[in-house]
mmCIF file of C-alpha atoms in Angstrom:
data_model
loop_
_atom_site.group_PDB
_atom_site.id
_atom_site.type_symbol
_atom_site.label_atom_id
_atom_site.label_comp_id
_atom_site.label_asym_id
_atom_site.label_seq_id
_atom_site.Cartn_x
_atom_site.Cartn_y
_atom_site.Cartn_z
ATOM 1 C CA UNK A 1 29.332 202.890 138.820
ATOM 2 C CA UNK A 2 29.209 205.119 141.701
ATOM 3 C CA UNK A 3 25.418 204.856 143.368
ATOM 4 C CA UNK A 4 24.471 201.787 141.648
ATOM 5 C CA UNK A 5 25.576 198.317 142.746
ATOM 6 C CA UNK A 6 25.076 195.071 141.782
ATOM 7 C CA UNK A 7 25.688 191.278 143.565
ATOM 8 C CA UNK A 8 26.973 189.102 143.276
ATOM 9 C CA UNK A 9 29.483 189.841 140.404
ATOM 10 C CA UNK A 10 29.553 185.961 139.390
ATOM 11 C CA UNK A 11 27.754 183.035 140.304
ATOM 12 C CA UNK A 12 27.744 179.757 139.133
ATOM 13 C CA UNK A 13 24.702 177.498 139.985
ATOM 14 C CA UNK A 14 23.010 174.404 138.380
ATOM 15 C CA UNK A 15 19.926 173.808 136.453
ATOM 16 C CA UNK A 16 16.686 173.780 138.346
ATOM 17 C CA UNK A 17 18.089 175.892 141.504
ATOM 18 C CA UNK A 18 16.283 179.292 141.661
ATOM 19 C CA UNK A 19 18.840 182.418 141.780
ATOM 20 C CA UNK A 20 18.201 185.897 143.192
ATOM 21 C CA UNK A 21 20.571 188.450 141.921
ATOM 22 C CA UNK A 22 20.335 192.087 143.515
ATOM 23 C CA UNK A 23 20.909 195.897 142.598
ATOM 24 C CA UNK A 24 20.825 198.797 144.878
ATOM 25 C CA UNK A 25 20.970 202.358 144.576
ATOM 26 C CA UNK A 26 21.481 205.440 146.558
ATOM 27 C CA UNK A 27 20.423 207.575 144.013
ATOM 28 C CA UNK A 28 16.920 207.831 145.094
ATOM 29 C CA UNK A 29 16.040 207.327 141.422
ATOM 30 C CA UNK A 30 12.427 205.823 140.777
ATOM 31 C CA UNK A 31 13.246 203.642 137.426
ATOM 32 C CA UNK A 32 15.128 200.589 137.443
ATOM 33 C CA UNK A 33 16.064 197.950 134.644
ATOM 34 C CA UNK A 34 17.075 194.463 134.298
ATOM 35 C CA UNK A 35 18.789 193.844 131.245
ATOM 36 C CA UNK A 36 20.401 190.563 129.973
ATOM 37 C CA UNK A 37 23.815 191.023 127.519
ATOM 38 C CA UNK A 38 24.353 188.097 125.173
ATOM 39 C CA UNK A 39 26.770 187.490 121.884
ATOM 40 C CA UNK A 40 24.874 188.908 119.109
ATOM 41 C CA UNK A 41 21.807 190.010 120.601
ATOM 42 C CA UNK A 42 23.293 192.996 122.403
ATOM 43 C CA UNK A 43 21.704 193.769 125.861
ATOM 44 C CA UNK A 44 17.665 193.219 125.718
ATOM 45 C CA UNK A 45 15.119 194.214 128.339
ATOM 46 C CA UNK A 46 13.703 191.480 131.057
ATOM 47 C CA UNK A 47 11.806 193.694 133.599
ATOM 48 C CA UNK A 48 11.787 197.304 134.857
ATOM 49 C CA UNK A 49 10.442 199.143 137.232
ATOM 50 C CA UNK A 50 8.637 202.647 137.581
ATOM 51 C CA UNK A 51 7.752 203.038 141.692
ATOM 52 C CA UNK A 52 8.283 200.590 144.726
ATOM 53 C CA UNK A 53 5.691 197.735 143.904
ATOM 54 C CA UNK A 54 5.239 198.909 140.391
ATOM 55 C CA UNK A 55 7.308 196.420 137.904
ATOM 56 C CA UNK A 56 6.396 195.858 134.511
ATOM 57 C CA UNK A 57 7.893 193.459 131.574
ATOM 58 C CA UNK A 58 10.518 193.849 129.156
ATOM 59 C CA UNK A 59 11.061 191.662 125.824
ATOM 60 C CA UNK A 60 12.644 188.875 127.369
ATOM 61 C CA UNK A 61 10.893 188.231 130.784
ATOM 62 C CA UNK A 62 9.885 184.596 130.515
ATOM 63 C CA UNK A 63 11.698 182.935 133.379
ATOM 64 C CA UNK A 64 12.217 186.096 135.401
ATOM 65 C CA UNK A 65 10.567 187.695 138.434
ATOM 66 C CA UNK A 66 11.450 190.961 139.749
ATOM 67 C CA UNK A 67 10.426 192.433 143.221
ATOM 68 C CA UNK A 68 10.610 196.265 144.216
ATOM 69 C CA UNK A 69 10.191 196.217 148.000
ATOM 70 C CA UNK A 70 12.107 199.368 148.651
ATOM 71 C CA UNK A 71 13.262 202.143 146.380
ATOM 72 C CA UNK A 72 16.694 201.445 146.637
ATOM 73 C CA UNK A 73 16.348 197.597 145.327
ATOM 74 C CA UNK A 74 15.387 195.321 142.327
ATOM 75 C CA UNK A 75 15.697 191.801 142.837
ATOM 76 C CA UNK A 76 15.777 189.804 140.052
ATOM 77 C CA UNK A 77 14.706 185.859 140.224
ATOM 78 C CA UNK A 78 15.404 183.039 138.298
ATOM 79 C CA UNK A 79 12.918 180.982 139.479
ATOM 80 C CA UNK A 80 14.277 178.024 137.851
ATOM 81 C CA UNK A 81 17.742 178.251 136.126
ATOM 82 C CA UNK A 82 18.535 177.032 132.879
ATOM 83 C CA UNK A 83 21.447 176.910 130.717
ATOM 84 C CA UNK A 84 19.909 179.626 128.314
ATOM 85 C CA UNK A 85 19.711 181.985 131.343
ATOM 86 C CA UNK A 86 23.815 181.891 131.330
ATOM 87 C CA UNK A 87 24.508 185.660 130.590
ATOM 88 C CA UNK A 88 25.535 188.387 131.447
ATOM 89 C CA UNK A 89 22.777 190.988 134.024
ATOM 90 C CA UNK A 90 23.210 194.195 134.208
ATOM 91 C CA UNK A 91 20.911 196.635 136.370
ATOM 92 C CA UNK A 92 20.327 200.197 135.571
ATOM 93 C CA UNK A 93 18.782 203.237 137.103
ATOM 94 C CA UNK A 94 16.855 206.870 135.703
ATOM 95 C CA UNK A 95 14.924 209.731 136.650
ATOM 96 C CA UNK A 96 12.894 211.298 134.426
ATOM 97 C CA UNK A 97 11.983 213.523 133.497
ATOM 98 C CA UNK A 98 15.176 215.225 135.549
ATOM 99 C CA UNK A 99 17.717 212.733 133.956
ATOM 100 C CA UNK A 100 16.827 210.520 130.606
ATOM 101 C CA UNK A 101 19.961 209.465 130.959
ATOM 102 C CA UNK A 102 20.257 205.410 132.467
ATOM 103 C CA UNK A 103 23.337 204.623 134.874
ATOM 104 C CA UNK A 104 24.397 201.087 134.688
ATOM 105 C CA UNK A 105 25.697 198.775 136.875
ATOM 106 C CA UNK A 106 29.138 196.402 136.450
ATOM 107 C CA UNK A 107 27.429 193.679 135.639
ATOM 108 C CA UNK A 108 26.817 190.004 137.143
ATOM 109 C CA UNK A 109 28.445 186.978 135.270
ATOM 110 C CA UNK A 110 25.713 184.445 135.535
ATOM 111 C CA UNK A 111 26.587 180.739 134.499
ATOM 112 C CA UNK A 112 24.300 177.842 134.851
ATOM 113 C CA UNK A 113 25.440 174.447 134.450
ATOM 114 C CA UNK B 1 11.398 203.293 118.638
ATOM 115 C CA UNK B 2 13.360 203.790 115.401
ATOM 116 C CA UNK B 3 16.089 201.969 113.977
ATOM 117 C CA UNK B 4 19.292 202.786 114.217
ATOM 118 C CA UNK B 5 22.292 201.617 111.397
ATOM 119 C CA UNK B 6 26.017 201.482 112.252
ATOM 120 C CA UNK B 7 29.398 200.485 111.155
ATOM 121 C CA UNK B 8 30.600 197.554 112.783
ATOM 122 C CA UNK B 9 33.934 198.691 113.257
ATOM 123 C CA UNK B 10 36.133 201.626 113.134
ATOM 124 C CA UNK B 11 39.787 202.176 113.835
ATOM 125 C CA UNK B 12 41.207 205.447 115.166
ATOM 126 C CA UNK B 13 44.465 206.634 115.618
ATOM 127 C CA UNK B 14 45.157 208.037 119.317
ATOM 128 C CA UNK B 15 45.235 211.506 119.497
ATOM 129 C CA UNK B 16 43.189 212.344 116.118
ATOM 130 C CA UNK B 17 39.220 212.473 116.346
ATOM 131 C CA UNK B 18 36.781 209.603 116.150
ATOM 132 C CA UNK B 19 34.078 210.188 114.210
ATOM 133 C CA UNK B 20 31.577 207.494 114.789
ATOM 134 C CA UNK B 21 28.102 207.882 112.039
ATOM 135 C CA UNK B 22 24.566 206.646 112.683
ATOM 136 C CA UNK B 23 21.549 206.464 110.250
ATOM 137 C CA UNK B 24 17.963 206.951 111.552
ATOM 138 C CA UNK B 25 16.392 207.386 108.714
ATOM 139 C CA UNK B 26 13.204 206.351 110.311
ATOM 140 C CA UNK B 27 13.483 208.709 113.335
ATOM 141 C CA UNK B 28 10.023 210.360 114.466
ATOM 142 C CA UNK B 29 9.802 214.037 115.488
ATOM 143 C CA UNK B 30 9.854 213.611 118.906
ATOM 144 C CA UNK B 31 12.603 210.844 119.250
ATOM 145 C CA UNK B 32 15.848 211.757 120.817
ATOM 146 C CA UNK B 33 19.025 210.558 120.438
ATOM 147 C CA UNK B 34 21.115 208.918 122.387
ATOM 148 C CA UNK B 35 24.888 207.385 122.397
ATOM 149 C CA UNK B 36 26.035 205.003 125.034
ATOM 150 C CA UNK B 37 29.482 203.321 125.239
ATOM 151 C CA UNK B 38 30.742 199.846 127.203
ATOM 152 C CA UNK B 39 34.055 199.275 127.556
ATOM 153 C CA UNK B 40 35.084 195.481 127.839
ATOM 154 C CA UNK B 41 32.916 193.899 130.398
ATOM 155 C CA UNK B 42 31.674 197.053 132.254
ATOM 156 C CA UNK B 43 28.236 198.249 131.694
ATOM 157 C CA UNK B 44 27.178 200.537 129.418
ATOM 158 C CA UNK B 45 28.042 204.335 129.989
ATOM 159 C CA UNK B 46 26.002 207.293 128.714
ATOM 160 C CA UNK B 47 27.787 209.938 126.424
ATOM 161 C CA UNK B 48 25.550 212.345 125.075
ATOM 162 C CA UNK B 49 22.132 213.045 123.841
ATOM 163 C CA UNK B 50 20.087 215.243 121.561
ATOM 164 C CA UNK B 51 17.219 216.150 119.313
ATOM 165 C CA UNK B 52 17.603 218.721 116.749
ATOM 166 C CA UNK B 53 20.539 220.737 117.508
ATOM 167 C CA UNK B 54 24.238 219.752 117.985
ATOM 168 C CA UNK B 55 25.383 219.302 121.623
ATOM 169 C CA UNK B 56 28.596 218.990 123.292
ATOM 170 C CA UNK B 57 29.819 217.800 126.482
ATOM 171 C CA UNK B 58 33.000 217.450 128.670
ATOM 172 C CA UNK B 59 32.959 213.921 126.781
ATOM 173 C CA UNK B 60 31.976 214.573 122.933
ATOM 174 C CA UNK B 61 29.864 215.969 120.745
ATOM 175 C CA UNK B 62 26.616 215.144 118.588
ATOM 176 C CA UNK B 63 26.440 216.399 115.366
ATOM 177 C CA UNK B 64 22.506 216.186 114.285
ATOM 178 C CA UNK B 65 21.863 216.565 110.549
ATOM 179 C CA UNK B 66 19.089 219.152 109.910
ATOM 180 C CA UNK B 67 17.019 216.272 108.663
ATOM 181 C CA UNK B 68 17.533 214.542 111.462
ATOM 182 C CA UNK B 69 18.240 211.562 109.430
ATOM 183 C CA UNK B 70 21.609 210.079 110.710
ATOM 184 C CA UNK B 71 23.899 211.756 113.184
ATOM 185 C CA UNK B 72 27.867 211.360 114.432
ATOM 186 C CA UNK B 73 29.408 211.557 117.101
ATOM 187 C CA UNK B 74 32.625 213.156 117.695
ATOM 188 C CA UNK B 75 34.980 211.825 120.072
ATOM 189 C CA UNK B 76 37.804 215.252 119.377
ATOM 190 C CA UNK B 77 41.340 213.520 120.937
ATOM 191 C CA UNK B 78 40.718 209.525 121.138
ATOM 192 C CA UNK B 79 42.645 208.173 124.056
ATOM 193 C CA UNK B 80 43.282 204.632 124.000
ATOM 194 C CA UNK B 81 40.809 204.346 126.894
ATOM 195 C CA UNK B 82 38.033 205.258 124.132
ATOM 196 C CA UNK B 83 38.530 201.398 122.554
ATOM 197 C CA UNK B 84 34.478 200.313 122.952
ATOM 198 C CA UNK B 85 31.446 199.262 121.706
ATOM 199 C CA UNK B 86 29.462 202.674 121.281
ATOM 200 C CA UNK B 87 26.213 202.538 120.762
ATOM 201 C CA UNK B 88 23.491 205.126 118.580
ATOM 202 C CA UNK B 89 20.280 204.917 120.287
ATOM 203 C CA UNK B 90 16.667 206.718 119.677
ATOM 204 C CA UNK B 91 14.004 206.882 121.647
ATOM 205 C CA UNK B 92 10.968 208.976 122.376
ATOM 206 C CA UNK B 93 11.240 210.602 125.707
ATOM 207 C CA UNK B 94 9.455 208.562 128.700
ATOM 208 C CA UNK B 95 10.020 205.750 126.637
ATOM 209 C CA UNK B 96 10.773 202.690 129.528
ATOM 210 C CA UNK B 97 12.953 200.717 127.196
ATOM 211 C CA UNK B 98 16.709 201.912 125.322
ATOM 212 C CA UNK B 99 16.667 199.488 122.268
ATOM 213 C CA UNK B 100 20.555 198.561 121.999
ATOM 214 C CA UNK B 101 22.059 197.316 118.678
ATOM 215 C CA UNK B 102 25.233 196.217 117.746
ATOM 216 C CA UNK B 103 26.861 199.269 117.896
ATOM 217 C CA UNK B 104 29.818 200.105 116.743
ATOM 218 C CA UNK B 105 33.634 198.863 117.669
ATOM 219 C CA UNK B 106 35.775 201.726 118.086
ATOM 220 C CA UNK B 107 39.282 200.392 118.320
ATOM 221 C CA UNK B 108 42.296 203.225 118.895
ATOM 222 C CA UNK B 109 45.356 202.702 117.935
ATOM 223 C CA UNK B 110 48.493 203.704 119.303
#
């Protein structure tokens, strides 16, 4: 989606090895999200964030860091990957109260072997 | 944030409208809601939202009942590029987390 991107799009890596995936935006917009998508549990929250430095945990954050150094990035880290982290990440971005509304990202295929 | 119930699946035939029903019979007063599509492998893409009254955008509309109790959404001319999950969300506003389900399959046929 135009003003929010996300890399890489896929990565495989192997058990143990910590990952860093990334999402920027030039939307200026202070919220950002982490979200996981798996079959049959629909996408679930991991981490968000409300501010640079100000992060916060979703339902499914064991595992995962997040830093907010700048307003225009969320990192996400897996600190140590495991085969239940395979999944697909998606980032996503909001303004309230001027826009409710959340703008995702395309995704990032994450496989660990 | 309430619940929200949906169909599984739906087909549509291209050109006719998709109407695409959600129950929330548990909705608060002050929860909106929301629908959300994703097409195959892209993220999620916001449609519409609303409260109490019906709304309409250049996408669809959102038919509200006056109970508030379930709500559809009304896709008027279904183009095959409308084949996606779409997903009936509520949440109060400020809320930091959308709660997605399983939404429903909207497959249009040619």
């Amino acid at each position: 989606d135009a003003g929010i991107t996300q890399s890489p799009r896929h990565k495989v890596t192997e058990t143990g090895t910590p990952v860093t995936l990334r999402c920027h935006q030039t939307e200026n917009h202070r919220y950002m999200y982490w979200y996981r998508q798996d079959p049959g549990h629909g996408l679930r929250l991991i981490h968000y964030s409300y501010g640079v430095k100000d992060t916060d945990k979703g339902e499914v954050s064991d595992g995962y860091s997040v830093s907010r150094s700048k307003t225009e990035d969320f990192l996400l880290t897996l600190e140590s990957a495991t085969s239940s982290q395979t999944s697909v990440y998606f980032c996503a971005i909001s303004d309230p109260p001027a826009n409710y509304g959340y703008t995702f990202g395309s995704g990032t295929r994450l496989t660990v072997v | 944030d309430a619940k929200t119930t949906q169909p599984p699946s739906m087909d549509c035939a291209e050109g006719r409208a998709a109407n695409l029903p959600c129950n929330h019979s548990t909705i608060s007063g002050n929860e909106y809601v929301y629908w959300y599509r994703q097409i195959h492998s892209q993220g999620p893409q916001y449609i519409i939202h609303g409260l109490k009254n019906n709304e309409t955008n250049e996408m669809a509309s959102l038919i509200i009942t006056e109970d508030r109790k379930s709500s559809t959404l009304i896709l008027p001319h279904a183009t095959l590029r409308d084949t996606a999950v779409y997903y009936c969300i509520v949440r109060l506003t400020g809320a930091n987390n959308l709660f997605f389900g399983t939404g429903t399959r909207l497959t249009v046929i040619p």
